[in-house]
Amino acid sequence: MTITREVVESDDATLIERSLNEPESFAVLFDRHAPLLHRYVTRRLGPGEAEDVVADTFLAAFQRRGDYDRGRPDARPWLYGIASNVIGKRRRTERSLYQAYIRSGVHPAEIPGVQVEDGVNTLAVNRPLARALLGLKRADRDVLLLVAWAELSYQEVADALAIPLGTVASRLNRARTQIRQALGQGE
Amino acid sequence: MDELKTMWETVPPAAPEDLAGARRRLLNGMHTRRRVVTAPRLLVAVGVAAATVVTPMIVGTGTPAYAVTKSPDGTITMTVNELRDPVGLQAKLGEVGIKADVAFLAPNTRCADGRFSSVDPAYDGQPATDPDELRSLMNEWRSPKVTRPISVREIRIFPEHINSDETLVLEFREENDGAKVPWRLGAWLAQAGTSVKPCTPIADAG
């Protein structure tokens, strides 16, 4: 199949619908969202498993595309919701990443040298943050990081995780309280 | 919360080379169903072999398009002589307690993918790489256990493999060589409480 300009410029919902008859259209969705999804996963798990998680996420999405709510033109909440489940199966990797960072002060995927000037200050903030993330319940961490790192709105997080908006607010509130406490305590 | 937003923000978005493997896996995964669907087709082929030693059915004027009967052991025999009136067949199956979704297809077509969420990968999972693996997967999955061909036009249904509120999705396709094999059947289980979308026929040479 030739990917036409019309396909490339379609919104996500149109692409997904089209992919029911023309599966290759789904690759356009991958090209559109995989780079930033990979970044999100890398921040949470490190670079070692990010590509696998992205592949698992898109394969699961492809298989479930018949259930996609076509009233939602932006597929990011749907994709990040699936990714959250895939990440959830790798909790140990996520914990190891935070623990390693607390010890070494190095995230394995950060571009070295970018923050040299304020590197010490960054570390003074990031270490307690990593410790706080490590201490959060998985459900609270998912909500917090979908807002902070994936930049989803509260409603989009609710859609992504299939939970009520009020639950998003309460989880976020709880997580933020723990983060604030961690920052208040500092090193 | 700005501190959290900027935490590890220098991690860059993936470049195409970082995603090449994932993209390849997705593209490979897109073409799995047609190969997995050979599983029920293999079963139908078994039915064809069996038909050589049983009395072939004579289809003449007045033969009903389909029939559904329940046996004392709880199994159900579905006879399909003619691909006509899928709604009626579906209703007949409903009368014997089988929640089904029936689609009839012309030769060289299949239903577009993604009609429903399957209880197992028999519908749209990864392809089997060889007959041994296929056999092993068939033992693991429930979908293939629900139906078994007993002659070229008869399928036995085993309700004990269908959980509450699951839908038995049946896609019958008419075959070009109707004298030997009148139709082929894909049979899968849709997850309980989920809907099955109408079949959109698309071309399929396989």
CSV table of C-alpha atoms in Angstrom, one decimal:
chain,number,residue,atom,x,y,z
A,1,MET,CA,0.0,0.0,0.0
A,2,THR,CA,1.2,3.5,-0.8
A,3,ILE,CA,0.8,5.9,2.2
A,4,THR,CA,-0.8,9.0,0.6
A,5,ARG,CA,-0.5,12.5,1.7
A,6,GLU,CA,-4.2,12.4,2.7
A,7,VAL,CA,-3.4,9.5,5.1
A,8,VAL,CA,-0.4,11.2,6.6
A,9,GLU,CA,-2.4,14.3,7.3
A,10,SER,CA,-5.5,12.5,8.7
A,11,ASP,CA,-6.3,12.9,12.4
A,12,ASP,CA,-5.6,9.8,14.6
A,13,ALA,CA,-9.1,8.6,14.7
A,14,THR,CA,-9.4,8.7,11.0
A,15,LEU,CA,-6.2,6.8,10.6
A,16,ILE,CA,-7.2,4.1,13.1
A,17,GLU,CA,-10.6,3.7,11.3
A,18,ARG,CA,-8.8,3.5,8.0
A,19,SER,CA,-6.4,0.9,9.3
A,20,LEU,CA,-9.2,-1.5,9.8
A,21,ASN,CA,-9.2,-2.1,6.1
A,22,GLU,CA,-5.7,-0.8,5.3
A,23,PRO,CA,-3.5,-2.0,8.2
A,24,GLU,CA,-0.5,-0.2,6.9
A,25,SER,CA,-2.1,3.1,7.8
A,26,PHE,CA,-1.4,2.3,11.4
A,27,ALA,CA,2.3,2.8,10.7
A,28,VAL,CA,1.6,6.5,10.2
A,29,LEU,CA,0.2,6.6,13.8
A,30,PHE,CA,3.5,4.9,14.9
A,31,ASP,CA,5.6,7.5,13.1
A,32,ARG,CA,3.6,10.3,14.6
A,33,HIS,CA,3.6,9.2,18.2
A,34,ALA,CA,6.4,6.7,18.8
A,35,PRO,CA,9.3,9.2,19.2
A,36,LEU,CA,7.7,11.0,22.1
A,37,LEU,CA,6.3,7.8,23.6
A,38,HIS,CA,9.8,6.4,23.5
A,39,ARG,CA,11.1,9.4,25.3
A,40,TYR,CA,8.4,9.1,28.0
A,41,VAL,CA,9.2,5.4,28.5
A,42,THR,CA,12.9,6.1,28.5
A,43,ARG,CA,12.5,8.6,31.3
A,44,ARG,CA,10.6,6.0,33.3
A,45,LEU,CA,12.5,2.8,32.5
A,46,GLY,CA,15.8,3.9,31.0
A,47,PRO,CA,16.8,3.2,27.4
A,48,GLY,CA,17.3,-0.5,27.6
A,49,GLU,CA,13.7,-1.6,27.4
A,50,ALA,CA,12.1,1.5,25.8
A,51,GLU,CA,12.0,0.2,22.2
A,52,ASP,CA,10.4,-3.1,23.4
A,53,VAL,CA,7.8,-1.2,25.4
A,54,VAL,CA,7.0,1.0,22.4
A,55,ALA,CA,6.7,-2.1,20.2
A,56,ASP,CA,4.4,-3.9,22.7
A,57,THR,CA,2.3,-0.8,23.1
A,58,PHE,CA,1.7,-0.3,19.4
A,59,LEU,CA,1.1,-4.0,18.7
A,60,ALA,CA,-1.5,-4.1,21.5
A,61,ALA,CA,-3.0,-0.9,20.1
A,62,PHE,CA,-3.1,-2.4,16.7
A,63,GLN,CA,-4.9,-5.5,17.9
A,64,ARG,CA,-7.5,-3.4,19.9
A,65,ARG,CA,-8.0,-0.7,17.2
A,66,GLY,CA,-11.5,-1.9,16.5
A,67,ASP,CA,-12.5,-0.7,20.0
A,68,TYR,CA,-11.1,2.8,19.5
A,69,ASP,CA,-13.5,5.6,20.3
A,70,ARG,CA,-13.5,7.5,17.0
A,71,GLY,CA,-14.9,10.5,18.7
A,72,ARG,CA,-11.4,11.2,20.0
A,73,PRO,CA,-9.2,12.6,17.3
A,74,ASP,CA,-6.1,12.5,19.4
A,75,ALA,CA,-4.9,9.0,20.2
A,76,ARG,CA,-2.2,9.9,22.7
A,77,PRO,CA,-4.4,9.2,25.8
A,78,TRP,CA,-5.2,5.8,24.4
A,79,LEU,CA,-1.6,5.0,23.5
A,80,TYR,CA,-0.2,6.3,26.8
A,81,GLY,CA,-2.8,4.3,28.7
A,82,ILE,CA,-1.7,1.1,27.0
A,83,ALA,CA,1.9,2.0,27.6
A,84,SER,CA,1.2,2.5,31.3
A,85,ASN,CA,0.0,-1.1,31.5
A,86,VAL,CA,3.1,-2.3,29.6
A,87,ILE,CA,5.3,-0.2,31.9
A,88,GLY,CA,3.5,-1.6,34.9
A,89,LYS,CA,4.7,-5.1,34.0
A,90,ARG,CA,8.3,-3.8,34.3
A,91,ARG,CA,8.0,-2.2,37.7
A,92,ARG,CA,11.3,-3.7,38.8
A,93,THR,CA,13.1,-2.0,36.0
A,94,GLU,CA,11.6,1.3,36.9
A,95,ARG,CA,12.5,0.9,40.6
A,96,SER,CA,16.1,0.0,39.6
A,97,LEU,CA,16.4,3.1,37.5
A,98,TYR,CA,15.4,5.4,40.3
A,99,GLN,CA,17.6,3.5,42.8
A,100,ALA,CA,20.6,3.7,40.4
A,101,TYR,CA,20.0,7.4,39.9
A,102,ILE,CA,19.9,8.0,43.6
A,103,ARG,CA,23.2,6.3,43.9
A,104,SER,CA,25.0,7.7,40.9
A,105,GLY,CA,23.2,10.9,39.9
A,106,VAL,CA,23.2,9.8,36.3
A,107,HIS,CA,20.2,8.9,34.1
A,108,PRO,CA,21.5,6.6,31.4
A,109,ALA,CA,19.6,8.4,28.6
A,110,GLU,CA,20.3,12.0,29.5
A,111,ILE,CA,22.4,14.0,27.1
A,112,PRO,CA,25.6,14.6,29.0
A,113,GLY,CA,26.9,18.1,29.4
A,114,VAL,CA,23.7,20.0,28.7
A,115,GLN,CA,23.2,21.0,32.3
A,116,VAL,CA,26.8,21.3,33.4
A,117,GLU,CA,26.5,24.8,34.8
A,118,ASP,CA,23.7,24.0,37.2
A,119,GLY,CA,24.5,20.3,37.4
A,120,VAL,CA,24.9,20.3,41.1
A,121,ASN,CA,21.6,22.1,41.7
A,122,THR,CA,19.8,19.8,39.3
A,123,LEU,CA,21.1,16.8,41.2
A,124,ALA,CA,20.1,18.4,44.5
A,125,VAL,CA,16.5,18.5,43.2
A,126,ASN,CA,16.4,15.3,41.1
A,127,ARG,CA,17.7,13.0,43.8
A,128,PRO,CA,14.9,13.6,46.2
A,129,LEU,CA,12.5,13.5,43.3
A,130,ALA,CA,13.7,10.1,42.3
A,131,ARG,CA,13.4,9.0,45.9
A,132,ALA,CA,9.9,10.3,46.0
A,133,LEU,CA,8.9,8.6,42.8
A,134,LEU,CA,10.3,5.4,44.1
A,135,GLY,CA,8.0,5.7,47.1
A,136,LEU,CA,4.8,6.4,45.2
A,137,LYS,CA,2.2,3.8,44.6
A,138,ARG,CA,2.2,2.7,41.0
A,139,ALA,CA,-1.3,4.1,40.3
A,140,ASP,CA,-0.3,7.5,41.7
A,141,ARG,CA,3.0,7.5,39.8
A,142,ASP,CA,1.2,6.7,36.6
A,143,VAL,CA,-1.1,9.7,37.0
A,144,LEU,CA,1.6,12.1,38.1
A,145,LEU,CA,4.0,11.3,35.3
A,146,LEU,CA,1.3,11.2,32.6
A,147,VAL,CA,0.6,14.8,33.6
A,148,ALA,CA,4.2,16.0,34.2
A,149,TRP,CA,6.1,14.1,31.5
A,150,ALA,CA,3.5,13.1,28.9
A,151,GLU,CA,1.7,16.5,29.3
A,152,LEU,CA,-1.7,15.0,29.2
A,153,SER,CA,-4.6,17.0,30.7
A,154,TYR,CA,-6.5,15.6,33.7
A,155,GLN,CA,-9.4,14.5,31.4
A,156,GLU,CA,-6.9,12.8,29.0
A,157,VAL,CA,-5.3,10.9,32.0
A,158,ALA,CA,-8.8,9.8,33.0
A,159,ASP,CA,-9.4,8.5,29.5
A,160,ALA,CA,-6.0,6.9,29.3
A,161,LEU,CA,-6.4,4.9,32.5
A,162,ALA,CA,-10.1,4.5,32.3
A,163,ILE,CA,-10.7,6.0,35.7
A,164,PRO,CA,-13.0,8.8,36.8
A,165,LEU,CA,-11.8,12.4,36.7
A,166,GLY,CA,-12.1,12.6,40.5
A,167,THR,CA,-9.8,9.7,40.9
A,168,VAL,CA,-7.2,11.4,38.8
A,169,ALA,CA,-7.5,14.5,41.0
A,170,SER,CA,-7.1,12.6,44.2
A,171,ARG,CA,-4.2,10.5,43.0
A,172,LEU,CA,-2.5,13.6,41.7
A,173,ASN,CA,-3.0,15.4,45.0
A,174,ARG,CA,-1.6,12.5,47.0
A,175,ALA,CA,1.4,12.2,44.7
A,176,ARG,CA,2.1,15.9,44.7
A,177,THR,CA,2.0,16.1,48.5
A,178,GLN,CA,4.6,13.3,48.7
A,179,ILE,CA,6.7,15.1,46.1
A,180,ARG,CA,6.5,18.4,47.9
A,181,GLN,CA,7.5,16.7,51.2
A,182,ALA,CA,10.5,15.1,49.5
A,183,LEU,CA,11.6,18.4,48.1
A,184,GLY,CA,11.1,20.1,51.4
A,185,GLN,CA,13.4,17.6,53.1
A,186,GLY,CA,16.0,18.0,50.4
A,187,GLU,CA,19.1,15.8,50.5
B,1,MET,CA,5.8,20.8,40.3
B,2,ASP,CA,8.0,22.5,37.7
B,3,GLU,CA,10.9,20.6,39.2
B,4,LEU,CA,9.3,17.3,38.2
B,5,LYS,CA,8.5,18.6,34.7
B,6,THR,CA,12.1,19.4,34.1
B,7,MET,CA,13.5,16.2,35.7
B,8,TRP,CA,15.4,14.3,33.0
B,9,GLU,CA,14.0,16.6,30.3
B,10,THR,CA,17.2,16.3,28.3
B,11,VAL,CA,16.3,12.8,27.4
B,12,PRO,CA,15.7,13.2,23.7
B,13,PRO,CA,12.8,11.9,21.6
B,14,ALA,CA,13.7,8.8,19.7
B,15,ALA,CA,15.4,9.0,16.4
B,16,PRO,CA,14.1,6.8,13.5
B,17,GLU,CA,17.0,4.4,14.1
B,18,ASP,CA,16.0,4.0,17.7
B,19,LEU,CA,12.6,2.8,16.6
B,20,ALA,CA,13.5,0.7,13.6
B,21,GLY,CA,13.1,-2.6,15.4
B,22,ALA,CA,9.8,-1.6,17.0
B,23,ARG,CA,8.4,-0.4,13.7
B,24,ARG,CA,9.5,-3.7,12.1
B,25,ARG,CA,7.7,-5.6,14.8
B,26,LEU,CA,4.6,-3.6,14.3
B,27,LEU,CA,4.6,-4.2,10.5
B,28,ASN,CA,5.2,-7.9,11.0
B,29,GLY,CA,2.4,-8.0,13.6
B,30,MET,CA,0.0,-6.5,11.1
B,31,HIS,CA,0.1,-9.5,8.9
B,32,THR,CA,-0.4,-12.2,11.4
B,33,ARG,CA,-4.1,-12.8,11.4
B,34,ARG,CA,-4.3,-14.4,7.9
B,35,ARG,CA,-1.7,-16.9,8.9
B,36,VAL,CA,-3.2,-17.7,12.3
B,37,VAL,CA,-6.6,-18.1,10.6
B,38,THR,CA,-5.2,-21.1,8.9
B,39,ALA,CA,-5.7,-22.9,12.3
B,40,PRO,CA,-9.5,-23.3,11.9
B,41,ARG,CA,-8.9,-23.9,8.2
B,42,LEU,CA,-6.7,-26.9,9.1
B,43,LEU,CA,-9.5,-28.2,11.2
B,44,VAL,CA,-11.9,-27.9,8.3
B,45,ALA,CA,-9.4,-29.8,6.2
B,46,VAL,CA,-9.6,-32.5,8.8
B,47,GLY,CA,-13.4,-32.5,8.2
B,48,VAL,CA,-12.9,-32.9,4.5
B,49,ALA,CA,-10.7,-36.0,5.2
B,50,ALA,CA,-13.4,-37.4,7.5
B,51,ALA,CA,-16.0,-36.9,4.9
B,52,THR,CA,-14.3,-39.4,2.7
B,53,VAL,CA,-15.2,-42.2,5.1
B,54,VAL,CA,-18.6,-41.0,6.1
B,55,THR,CA,-21.7,-40.8,3.9
B,56,PRO,CA,-21.6,-37.5,2.0
B,57,MET,CA,-24.6,-35.3,2.6
B,58,ILE,CA,-26.9,-35.0,-0.3
B,59,VAL,CA,-28.1,-31.5,-0.8
B,60,GLY,CA,-31.3,-31.3,-2.8
B,61,THR,CA,-34.3,-29.2,-3.2
B,62,GLY,CA,-35.9,-28.4,0.1
B,63,THR,CA,-32.8,-28.8,2.1
B,64,PRO,CA,-32.7,-26.1,4.8
B,65,ALA,CA,-29.9,-23.6,4.6
B,66,TYR,CA,-28.9,-24.5,8.1
B,67,ALA,CA,-29.8,-26.6,11.1
B,68,VAL,CA,-28.8,-26.4,14.8
B,69,THR,CA,-29.4,-29.4,17.1
B,70,LYS,CA,-28.5,-29.9,20.8
B,71,SER,CA,-27.2,-33.3,21.8
B,72,PRO,CA,-27.9,-34.9,25.2
B,73,ASP,CA,-24.2,-34.5,26.1
B,74,GLY,CA,-24.6,-30.7,25.8
B,75,THR,CA,-22.7,-30.3,22.5
B,76,ILE,CA,-24.3,-28.6,19.6
B,77,THR,CA,-24.3,-29.6,16.0
B,78,MET,CA,-24.5,-26.9,13.4
B,79,THR,CA,-25.1,-27.9,9.8
B,80,VAL,CA,-24.6,-25.2,7.2
B,81,ASN,CA,-25.7,-26.3,3.7
B,82,GLU,CA,-26.0,-22.8,2.2
B,83,LEU,CA,-24.6,-19.5,3.2
B,84,ARG,CA,-27.9,-17.7,3.5
B,85,ASP,CA,-29.6,-15.9,6.3
B,86,PRO,CA,-26.8,-15.4,8.9
B,87,VAL,CA,-29.2,-13.6,11.2
B,88,GLY,CA,-31.4,-16.7,11.3
B,89,LEU,CA,-28.5,-19.0,12.0
B,90,GLN,CA,-27.4,-16.6,14.8
B,91,ALA,CA,-30.9,-16.7,16.3
B,92,LYS,CA,-31.0,-20.5,16.1
B,93,LEU,CA,-27.7,-20.7,18.0
B,94,GLY,CA,-29.2,-18.2,20.5
B,95,GLU,CA,-32.1,-20.6,21.1
B,96,VAL,CA,-29.7,-23.4,22.2
B,97,GLY,CA,-27.8,-20.9,24.4
B,98,ILE,CA,-24.9,-19.9,22.2
B,99,LYS,CA,-24.4,-16.2,22.0
B,100,ALA,CA,-22.9,-15.9,18.5
B,101,ASP,CA,-22.1,-13.4,15.8
B,102,VAL,CA,-22.4,-15.0,12.3
B,103,ALA,CA,-21.0,-13.5,9.1
B,104,PHE,CA,-21.2,-15.1,5.6
B,105,LEU,CA,-18.6,-14.0,3.1
B,106,ALA,CA,-18.2,-14.4,-0.7
B,107,PRO,CA,-15.2,-16.3,-2.0
B,108,ASN,CA,-11.8,-14.5,-1.7
B,109,THR,CA,-13.0,-12.1,0.9
B,110,ARG,CA,-12.6,-11.8,4.7
B,111,CYS,CA,-13.9,-9.5,7.4
B,112,ALA,CA,-11.7,-6.5,8.0
B,113,ASP,CA,-9.5,-6.9,11.1
B,114,GLY,CA,-10.3,-5.5,14.5
B,115,ARG,CA,-14.0,-6.5,14.7
B,116,PHE,CA,-13.7,-7.5,18.4
B,117,SER,CA,-11.3,-8.2,21.3
B,118,SER,CA,-10.5,-11.9,21.3
B,119,VAL,CA,-10.1,-13.9,24.5
B,120,ASP,CA,-6.8,-15.3,23.1
B,121,PRO,CA,-4.4,-14.6,20.3
B,122,ALA,CA,-6.1,-17.1,17.9
B,123,TYR,CA,-7.7,-14.1,16.2
B,124,ASP,CA,-4.9,-11.6,15.8
B,125,GLY,CA,-1.9,-12.8,17.7
B,126,GLN,CA,1.6,-13.5,16.6
B,127,PRO,CA,1.9,-16.0,13.8
B,128,ALA,CA,2.9,-19.6,14.4
B,129,THR,CA,6.3,-20.3,12.8
B,130,ASP,CA,5.7,-23.9,12.1
B,131,PRO,CA,3.1,-26.7,12.4
B,132,ASP,CA,4.4,-27.9,15.8
B,133,GLU,CA,4.1,-24.4,17.3
B,134,LEU,CA,0.7,-24.0,15.8
B,135,ARG,CA,-0.4,-27.3,17.3
B,136,SER,CA,1.0,-26.3,20.7
B,137,LEU,CA,-0.8,-22.9,20.5
B,138,MET,CA,-4.1,-24.6,19.5
B,139,ASN,CA,-3.8,-26.6,22.8
B,140,GLU,CA,-3.3,-23.5,24.8
B,141,TRP,CA,-6.1,-21.3,23.4
B,142,ARG,CA,-9.8,-21.8,24.1
B,143,SER,CA,-11.1,-20.4,20.7
B,144,PRO,CA,-10.0,-23.5,18.7
B,145,LYS,CA,-11.5,-25.8,21.3
B,146,VAL,CA,-15.0,-24.5,20.9
B,147,THR,CA,-15.6,-25.8,17.4
B,148,ARG,CA,-14.7,-29.0,15.6
B,149,PRO,CA,-15.7,-30.0,12.1
B,150,ILE,CA,-17.3,-33.4,11.8
B,151,SER,CA,-18.1,-33.3,8.1
B,152,VAL,CA,-17.8,-30.9,5.3
B,153,ARG,CA,-21.0,-29.1,6.3
B,154,GLU,CA,-21.2,-29.8,10.0
B,155,ILE,CA,-19.5,-28.3,12.9
B,156,ARG,CA,-19.8,-29.5,16.5
B,157,ILE,CA,-19.8,-26.8,19.2
B,158,PHE,CA,-18.5,-27.5,22.7
B,159,PRO,CA,-20.2,-24.9,25.0
B,160,GLU,CA,-18.0,-25.9,28.0
B,161,HIS,CA,-15.2,-23.9,26.5
B,162,ILE,CA,-17.3,-20.7,26.3
B,163,ASN,CA,-17.4,-18.6,29.4
B,164,SER,CA,-20.4,-16.5,30.5
B,165,ASP,CA,-21.3,-13.6,28.2
B,166,GLU,CA,-18.5,-14.4,25.6
B,167,THR,CA,-19.5,-14.2,22.0
B,168,LEU,CA,-18.7,-17.0,19.5
B,169,VAL,CA,-17.7,-15.2,16.4
B,170,LEU,CA,-18.2,-17.3,13.3
B,171,GLU,CA,-17.0,-16.1,9.9
B,172,PHE,CA,-18.0,-18.4,7.1
B,173,ARG,CA,-16.4,-17.9,3.7
B,174,GLU,CA,-17.8,-19.5,0.5
B,175,GLU,CA,-15.2,-21.4,-1.4
B,176,ASN,CA,-14.7,-21.4,-5.1
B,177,ASP,CA,-14.4,-25.1,-5.3
B,178,GLY,CA,-17.7,-25.7,-3.5
B,179,ALA,CA,-18.0,-29.3,-4.6
B,180,LYS,CA,-15.2,-30.4,-2.3
B,181,VAL,CA,-15.3,-27.7,0.4
B,182,PRO,CA,-18.4,-25.6,0.4
B,183,TRP,CA,-17.1,-23.1,2.9
B,184,ARG,CA,-14.4,-22.5,5.4
B,185,LEU,CA,-14.9,-21.3,8.9
B,186,GLY,CA,-13.0,-19.0,11.2
B,187,ALA,CA,-14.3,-19.3,14.8
B,188,TRP,CA,-13.1,-17.2,17.7
B,189,LEU,CA,-14.3,-16.1,21.1
B,190,ALA,CA,-14.9,-12.4,21.8
B,191,GLN,CA,-14.3,-11.2,25.4
B,192,ALA,CA,-17.3,-11.1,27.7
B,193,GLY,CA,-19.1,-7.8,27.8
B,194,THR,CA,-17.5,-6.5,24.6
B,195,SER,CA,-19.2,-5.8,21.4
B,196,VAL,CA,-18.5,-7.4,18.0
B,197,LYS,CA,-18.6,-4.9,15.1
B,198,PRO,CA,-20.3,-5.8,11.9
B,199,CYS,CA,-18.2,-7.5,9.3
B,200,THR,CA,-16.8,-5.3,6.6
B,201,PRO,CA,-15.8,-7.7,3.7
B,202,ILE,CA,-12.4,-6.9,2.1
B,203,ALA,CA,-10.4,-8.8,-0.6
B,204,ASP,CA,-8.4,-11.7,0.6
B,205,ALA,CA,-6.6,-14.0,-1.7
B,206,GLY,CA,-5.5,-16.4,1.1
